[in-house]
Amino acid sequence: MTRVAGVLAALRERLEAASPSAALDAELLVAHVLGAGRPALAADPARTLAPAEMLALESLARRRLAGEPVAYLTGRREFWSLELEVTPDVLVPRPETELVVERVLGAIAGIGRPSVLDLGTGSGAIALAVARERPDAVVTATDASVAALAVARRNAARLELRNLRFVEGSWFDPLPGARFHAIASNPPYVAASDPELAALAHEPRNALVAGEGGLAAIAAIVSAGPAHLEPRGGLFVEHGASQGAAVRALFAAAGLDAVATRADLAGHERVTEGTRPR
Ligand SMILES: C[S@@+](CC[C@H](N)C(=O)[O-])C[C@H]1O[C@@H](n2cnc3c(N)ncnc32)[C@H](O)[C@@H]1O
């Protein structure tokens, strides 16, 4: 059976062993092989796949069954309604990171031409979403990975977003003396010993792991953050669900005010924020 409807059903069943989102994965992979969108699949379930398309799909199915994220197989991932290119050089953007974007947009709502910094931009997800929502903002996106920055730059170019600049380097090192109205980061925050790392083996380790305890990157960003904020500027950091109390303590020790942690849609503590006093 090479009709779309049958191929989808068979692939979904196979992927159920390996993926909690088997139905969506199957649709994304079949759509990718056909060079079509998911709505086109639903509109034409009787369409057939050619033998070459079936071969290509089989290769993708095997890679998915081996644990590769669908986004690396299709080269695309949606974030904040933006279609982003993703490669194995960047973390696959997660839906919970949209909370960082929401909080930053709220913080800069009353500021004209705000300056925003995204530390460890990866695919550019946070920086590009802010730049799209606030065309008057000047967004700086950094990463220590040259390969990740290349992906982020391509995303900005494809999305025709010009209010960004990309800077290579470790955290604030390449930005001496610079100050921002808002600083955002979704840094690496997994402990080197975390058993869940095995399930993330296809994603870049330097995007995930931050020392033995998982807090090394967050501690570096938070301790240096206040010196790079405008008075009343805000710092917004994503972290693991169990790290809220530790991250709030780091924010307080750095002298930030109004420290609070927001939960993601699953109810997990996910983004801690604080404000630089005047
Ligand atoms: C968890 S990923 C987040 C990527 C993207 N912001 C997102 O939310 O999808 C962390 C990013 O931080 C970058 N990174 C790791 N160490 C860094 C450092 N010392 N300085 C700057 N960026 C770093 C990694 O290359 C990676 O792109």
CSV table of C-alpha atoms and ligand atoms in Angstrom, one decimal:
chain,number,residue,atom,x,y,z
A,1,MET,CA,0.0,0.0,0.0
A,2,THR,CA,1.7,3.2,-1.1
A,3,ARG,CA,-1.2,5.6,-0.7
A,4,VAL,CA,-0.6,8.4,1.7
A,5,ALA,CA,-3.3,7.2,4.2
A,6,GLY,CA,-2.0,3.7,4.4
A,7,VAL,CA,1.7,4.7,4.5
A,8,LEU,CA,0.9,7.1,7.3
A,9,ALA,CA,-1.0,4.5,9.3
A,10,ALA,CA,1.8,1.9,8.9
A,11,LEU,CA,4.5,4.4,9.8
A,12,ARG,CA,2.7,5.6,12.8
A,13,GLU,CA,2.3,2.1,14.1
A,14,ARG,CA,6.0,1.4,13.7
A,15,LEU,CA,7.1,4.6,15.3
A,16,GLU,CA,4.9,4.1,18.4
A,17,ALA,CA,7.7,1.9,19.8
A,18,ALA,CA,10.2,4.8,19.7
A,19,SER,CA,8.3,8.0,19.9
A,20,PRO,CA,5.6,9.5,22.1
A,21,SER,CA,4.5,11.6,19.1
A,22,ALA,CA,4.3,8.9,16.5
A,23,ALA,CA,1.3,10.3,14.6
A,24,LEU,CA,2.9,13.7,14.2
A,25,ASP,CA,6.3,12.3,13.4
A,26,ALA,CA,4.8,10.1,10.7
A,27,GLU,CA,3.0,13.1,9.2
A,28,LEU,CA,6.1,15.3,9.2
A,29,LEU,CA,8.3,12.6,7.6
A,30,VAL,CA,5.8,11.7,4.9
A,31,ALA,CA,5.2,15.4,4.2
A,32,HIS,CA,9.0,16.0,4.0
A,33,VAL,CA,9.5,13.1,1.5
A,34,LEU,CA,6.7,14.4,-0.7
A,35,GLY,CA,7.9,18.0,-0.4
A,36,ALA,CA,4.4,18.9,0.8
A,37,GLY,CA,2.9,20.5,3.9
A,38,ARG,CA,0.9,18.4,6.4
A,39,PRO,CA,-2.4,20.0,5.3
A,40,ALA,CA,-1.7,18.7,1.8
A,41,LEU,CA,-1.5,15.2,3.1
A,42,ALA,CA,-4.9,15.4,4.8
A,43,ALA,CA,-6.4,16.9,1.7
A,44,ASP,CA,-5.2,14.2,-0.6
A,45,PRO,CA,-5.0,10.8,1.3
A,46,ALA,CA,-5.3,8.9,-2.0
A,47,ARG,CA,-2.1,10.3,-3.3
A,48,THR,CA,0.5,7.6,-3.9
A,49,LEU,CA,4.2,7.6,-3.0
A,50,ALA,CA,6.7,6.7,-5.8
A,51,PRO,CA,9.2,3.8,-5.2
A,52,ALA,CA,12.0,6.4,-4.6
A,53,GLU,CA,9.9,8.2,-2.1
A,54,MET,CA,9.1,5.0,-0.3
A,55,LEU,CA,12.9,4.3,-0.1
A,56,ALA,CA,13.6,7.7,1.2
A,57,LEU,CA,10.9,7.3,3.8
A,58,GLU,CA,12.2,4.0,4.9
A,59,SER,CA,15.6,5.5,5.6
A,60,LEU,CA,14.1,8.3,7.6
A,61,ALA,CA,11.9,5.8,9.6
A,62,ARG,CA,15.0,3.8,10.5
A,63,ARG,CA,16.8,6.9,11.7
A,64,ARG,CA,13.8,8.0,13.7
A,65,LEU,CA,13.5,4.5,15.3
A,66,ALA,CA,17.2,4.9,16.3
A,67,GLY,CA,16.2,8.0,18.2
A,68,GLU,CA,17.2,10.8,15.9
A,69,PRO,CA,14.9,13.8,16.4
A,70,VAL,CA,12.4,14.4,13.5
A,71,ALA,CA,13.7,18.0,13.3
A,72,TYR,CA,17.1,16.7,12.2
A,73,LEU,CA,15.6,14.4,9.7
A,74,THR,CA,13.5,17.2,8.0
A,75,GLY,CA,15.9,20.0,8.8
A,76,ARG,CA,13.1,22.1,10.1
A,77,ARG,CA,11.3,23.0,13.4
A,78,GLU,CA,8.6,25.5,14.1
A,79,PHE,CA,9.2,27.9,17.0
A,80,TRP,CA,7.0,30.8,17.8
A,81,SER,CA,5.3,30.2,14.4
A,82,LEU,CA,8.6,30.7,12.7
A,83,GLU,CA,9.9,27.9,10.6
A,84,LEU,CA,13.5,27.4,11.6
A,85,GLU,CA,16.3,25.5,9.9
A,86,VAL,CA,17.9,23.1,12.4
A,87,THR,CA,21.0,20.9,12.0
A,88,PRO,CA,22.8,18.6,14.4
A,89,ASP,CA,24.9,21.6,15.3
A,90,VAL,CA,22.0,23.2,17.2
A,91,LEU,CA,19.6,22.1,19.9
A,92,VAL,CA,16.2,21.4,18.6
A,93,PRO,CA,14.1,24.4,19.9
A,94,ARG,CA,11.6,23.3,22.5
A,95,PRO,CA,8.1,24.7,23.0
A,96,GLU,CA,8.8,25.5,26.7
A,97,THR,CA,11.4,28.0,25.5
A,98,GLU,CA,8.6,30.2,24.1
A,99,LEU,CA,8.0,31.2,27.8
A,100,VAL,CA,11.3,33.0,27.7
A,101,VAL,CA,10.2,34.9,24.6
A,102,GLU,CA,6.8,35.8,26.3
A,103,ARG,CA,8.5,37.1,29.4
A,104,VAL,CA,11.1,39.2,27.5
A,105,LEU,CA,8.4,40.7,25.2
A,106,GLY,CA,6.4,41.7,28.4
A,107,ALA,CA,9.4,43.3,30.0
A,108,ILE,CA,10.2,45.4,26.9
A,109,ALA,CA,6.6,46.3,26.0
A,110,GLY,CA,6.9,49.9,27.2
A,111,ILE,CA,10.4,50.6,25.9
A,112,GLY,CA,11.1,52.1,22.5
A,113,ARG,CA,14.0,50.6,20.5
A,114,PRO,CA,14.9,48.2,23.3
A,115,SER,CA,18.2,46.4,23.3
A,116,VAL,CA,17.9,42.6,23.8
A,117,LEU,CA,20.6,40.0,24.3
A,118,ASP,CA,20.1,36.2,23.7
A,119,LEU,CA,23.1,34.3,25.1
A,120,GLY,CA,23.6,30.9,23.6
A,121,THR,CA,21.3,31.4,20.7
A,122,GLY,CA,21.6,28.0,19.0
A,123,SER,CA,19.3,28.1,16.0
A,124,GLY,CA,18.4,31.7,16.9
A,125,ALA,CA,15.0,30.7,18.3
A,126,ILE,CA,14.7,33.3,21.1
A,127,ALA,CA,16.5,36.1,19.3
A,128,LEU,CA,14.5,35.6,16.1
A,129,ALA,CA,11.2,35.5,17.8
A,130,VAL,CA,11.9,38.8,19.7
A,131,ALA,CA,13.2,40.4,16.5
A,132,ARG,CA,10.1,39.4,14.6
A,133,GLU,CA,7.7,40.7,17.3
A,134,ARG,CA,9.6,43.9,17.9
A,135,PRO,CA,11.0,45.2,14.6
A,136,ASP,CA,12.2,48.3,16.5
A,137,ALA,CA,14.3,46.2,18.9
A,138,VAL,CA,18.1,45.8,18.4
A,139,VAL,CA,18.7,42.1,19.2
A,140,THR,CA,22.2,40.7,19.8
A,141,ALA,CA,22.5,36.9,19.6
A,142,THR,CA,25.7,35.1,20.8
A,143,ASP,CA,27.0,31.6,20.8
A,144,ALA,CA,30.3,29.9,21.5
A,145,SER,CA,29.7,27.6,18.6
A,146,VAL,CA,30.6,29.0,15.2
A,147,ALA,CA,28.5,26.2,13.5
A,148,ALA,CA,25.4,27.1,15.6
A,149,LEU,CA,25.9,30.8,14.7
A,150,ALA,CA,26.0,29.9,11.0
A,151,VAL,CA,22.6,28.2,11.4
A,152,ALA,CA,21.1,31.2,13.3
A,153,ARG,CA,22.4,33.6,10.6
A,154,ARG,CA,20.8,31.6,7.9
A,155,ASN,CA,17.5,31.6,9.7
A,156,ALA,CA,17.6,35.4,10.1
A,157,ALA,CA,18.4,35.8,6.4
A,158,ARG,CA,15.6,33.4,5.3
A,159,LEU,CA,13.1,35.1,7.6
A,160,GLU,CA,14.3,38.5,6.3
A,161,LEU,CA,14.9,39.7,9.9
A,162,ARG,CA,17.5,42.5,9.9
A,163,ASN,CA,17.3,43.9,13.4
A,164,LEU,CA,19.8,41.3,14.7
A,165,ARG,CA,23.6,41.0,15.1
A,166,PHE,CA,25.4,37.8,15.7
A,167,VAL,CA,28.5,37.6,18.0
A,168,GLU,CA,30.8,34.6,18.6
A,169,GLY,CA,32.1,34.0,22.1
A,170,SER,CA,31.6,32.7,25.6
A,171,TRP,CA,28.7,34.4,27.5
A,172,PHE,CA,29.5,38.1,28.0
A,173,ASP,CA,33.2,37.8,27.0
A,174,PRO,CA,32.7,39.3,23.5
A,175,LEU,CA,30.5,42.2,24.9
A,176,PRO,CA,32.6,44.2,27.3
A,177,GLY,CA,30.8,47.2,28.6
A,178,ALA,CA,27.6,46.5,26.7
A,179,ARG,CA,24.2,47.0,28.4
A,180,PHE,CA,20.8,45.7,27.5
A,181,HIS,CA,17.2,46.3,28.5
A,182,ALA,CA,16.6,42.6,28.6
A,183,ILE,CA,19.0,39.6,28.6
A,184,ALA,CA,17.6,36.1,27.8
A,185,SER,CA,19.2,32.7,27.9
A,186,ASN,CA,18.3,29.1,27.5
A,187,PRO,CA,21.8,27.8,28.5
A,188,PRO,CA,23.0,24.3,28.9
A,189,TYR,CA,21.6,23.1,32.3
A,190,VAL,CA,21.8,19.3,32.4
A,191,ALA,CA,24.2,17.6,34.9
A,192,ALA,CA,27.0,15.6,33.3
A,193,SER,CA,25.8,12.5,35.3
A,194,ASP,CA,22.1,12.9,34.3
A,195,PRO,CA,20.8,9.5,33.0
A,196,GLU,CA,18.3,11.4,30.7
A,197,LEU,CA,21.3,12.5,28.6
A,198,ALA,CA,21.2,9.1,26.9
A,199,ALA,CA,17.9,10.1,25.3
A,200,LEU,CA,19.4,13.3,24.0
A,201,ALA,CA,22.5,11.7,22.4
A,202,HIS,CA,21.8,13.2,18.9
A,203,GLU,CA,21.9,16.8,20.2
A,204,PRO,CA,25.2,18.7,20.7
A,205,ARG,CA,26.6,18.0,24.2
A,206,ASN,CA,27.8,21.5,24.6
A,207,ALA,CA,24.2,22.7,24.2
A,208,LEU,CA,23.0,20.5,27.0
A,209,VAL,CA,25.7,19.8,29.6
A,210,ALA,CA,26.8,22.3,32.2
A,211,GLY,CA,29.3,20.8,34.6
A,212,GLU,CA,28.8,18.1,37.2
A,213,GLY,CA,25.7,19.7,38.8
A,214,GLY,CA,24.2,21.3,35.7
A,215,LEU,CA,24.3,24.9,37.1
A,216,ALA,CA,27.7,26.0,35.9
A,217,ALA,CA,26.5,28.0,32.8
A,218,ILE,CA,23.6,29.6,34.7
A,219,ALA,CA,25.9,30.6,37.5
A,220,ALA,CA,28.3,32.3,35.0
A,221,ILE,CA,25.5,34.1,33.3
A,222,VAL,CA,23.7,35.3,36.4
A,223,SER,CA,26.8,36.5,38.2
A,224,ALA,CA,27.9,38.6,35.3
A,225,GLY,CA,24.4,39.6,34.2
A,226,PRO,CA,23.6,42.7,36.3
A,227,ALA,CA,26.7,44.6,35.0
A,228,HIS,CA,25.2,44.2,31.5
A,229,LEU,CA,21.7,45.3,32.3
A,230,GLU,CA,20.3,48.8,32.1
A,231,PRO,CA,18.8,50.1,35.4
A,232,ARG,CA,15.5,48.2,35.8
A,233,GLY,CA,16.6,45.8,33.0
A,234,GLY,CA,15.5,42.2,33.3
A,235,LEU,CA,17.4,38.9,33.2
A,236,PHE,CA,15.4,35.8,32.0
A,237,VAL,CA,17.0,32.3,32.3
A,238,GLU,CA,15.5,29.0,31.4
A,239,HIS,CA,16.4,26.0,33.6
A,240,GLY,CA,15.5,22.5,34.5
A,241,ALA,CA,12.2,21.8,36.4
A,242,SER,CA,14.1,20.9,39.6
A,243,GLN,CA,16.5,23.9,39.5
A,244,GLY,CA,14.1,26.7,40.4
A,245,ALA,CA,15.2,27.2,44.1
A,246,ALA,CA,18.9,27.0,43.2
A,247,VAL,CA,18.5,29.5,40.3
A,248,ARG,CA,16.5,31.9,42.5
A,249,ALA,CA,19.3,31.8,45.0
A,250,LEU,CA,21.9,32.7,42.3
A,251,PHE,CA,19.7,35.6,41.2
A,252,ALA,CA,19.4,36.9,44.7
A,253,ALA,CA,23.1,36.5,45.4
A,254,ALA,CA,23.8,38.6,42.2
A,255,GLY,CA,21.7,41.4,43.7
A,256,LEU,CA,18.7,41.2,41.4
A,257,ASP,CA,15.3,42.4,42.5
A,258,ALA,CA,11.8,40.9,42.0
A,259,VAL,CA,13.2,37.4,41.6
A,260,ALA,CA,10.5,35.0,40.5
A,261,THR,CA,10.2,31.7,38.6
A,262,ARG,CA,7.5,31.1,36.0
A,263,ALA,CA,6.1,27.6,35.3
A,264,ASP,CA,5.7,26.2,31.7
A,265,LEU,CA,2.5,24.8,30.3
A,266,ALA,CA,3.2,21.5,32.0
A,267,GLY,CA,3.4,23.2,35.4
A,268,HIS,CA,7.2,22.8,35.7
A,269,GLU,CA,9.3,25.7,37.1
A,270,ARG,CA,11.1,26.7,33.9
A,271,VAL,CA,12.1,30.4,33.7
A,272,THR,CA,13.6,32.5,36.5
A,273,GLU,CA,13.7,36.3,36.1
A,274,GLY,CA,15.0,39.2,38.1
A,275,THR,CA,15.4,43.0,37.6
A,276,ARG,CA,18.5,45.1,38.1
A,277,PRO,CA,17.9,47.7,40.8
A,278,ARG,CA,18.3,51.3,39.8
B,1,LIG,C1,20.3,24.7,25.4
B,1,LIG,S1,21.0,25.4,23.9
B,1,LIG,C2,19.8,26.6,23.6
B,1,LIG,C3,19.8,27.1,22.1
B,1,LIG,C4,18.7,28.1,21.8
B,1,LIG,N1,18.8,29.3,22.6
B,1,LIG,C5,17.3,27.4,22.1
B,1,LIG,O1,16.7,27.8,23.1
B,1,LIG,O2,16.9,26.6,21.3
B,1,LIG,C6,22.4,26.2,24.6
B,1,LIG,C7,23.3,27.0,23.6
B,1,LIG,O3,24.3,27.6,24.4
B,1,LIG,C8,25.5,27.5,23.6
B,1,LIG,N2,26.7,27.7,24.6
B,1,LIG,C9,27.2,26.7,25.3
B,1,LIG,N3,28.2,27.2,26.1
B,1,LIG,C10,28.3,28.5,25.7
B,1,LIG,C11,29.2,29.6,26.2
B,1,LIG,N4,30.1,29.4,27.1
B,1,LIG,N5,29.0,30.8,25.6
B,1,LIG,C12,28.0,31.0,24.7
B,1,LIG,N6,27.2,30.0,24.3
B,1,LIG,C13,27.3,28.8,24.8
B,1,LIG,C14,25.4,26.2,22.9
B,1,LIG,O4,26.3,26.2,21.8
B,1,LIG,C15,24.0,26.2,22.6
B,1,LIG,O5,23.7,26.7,21.3
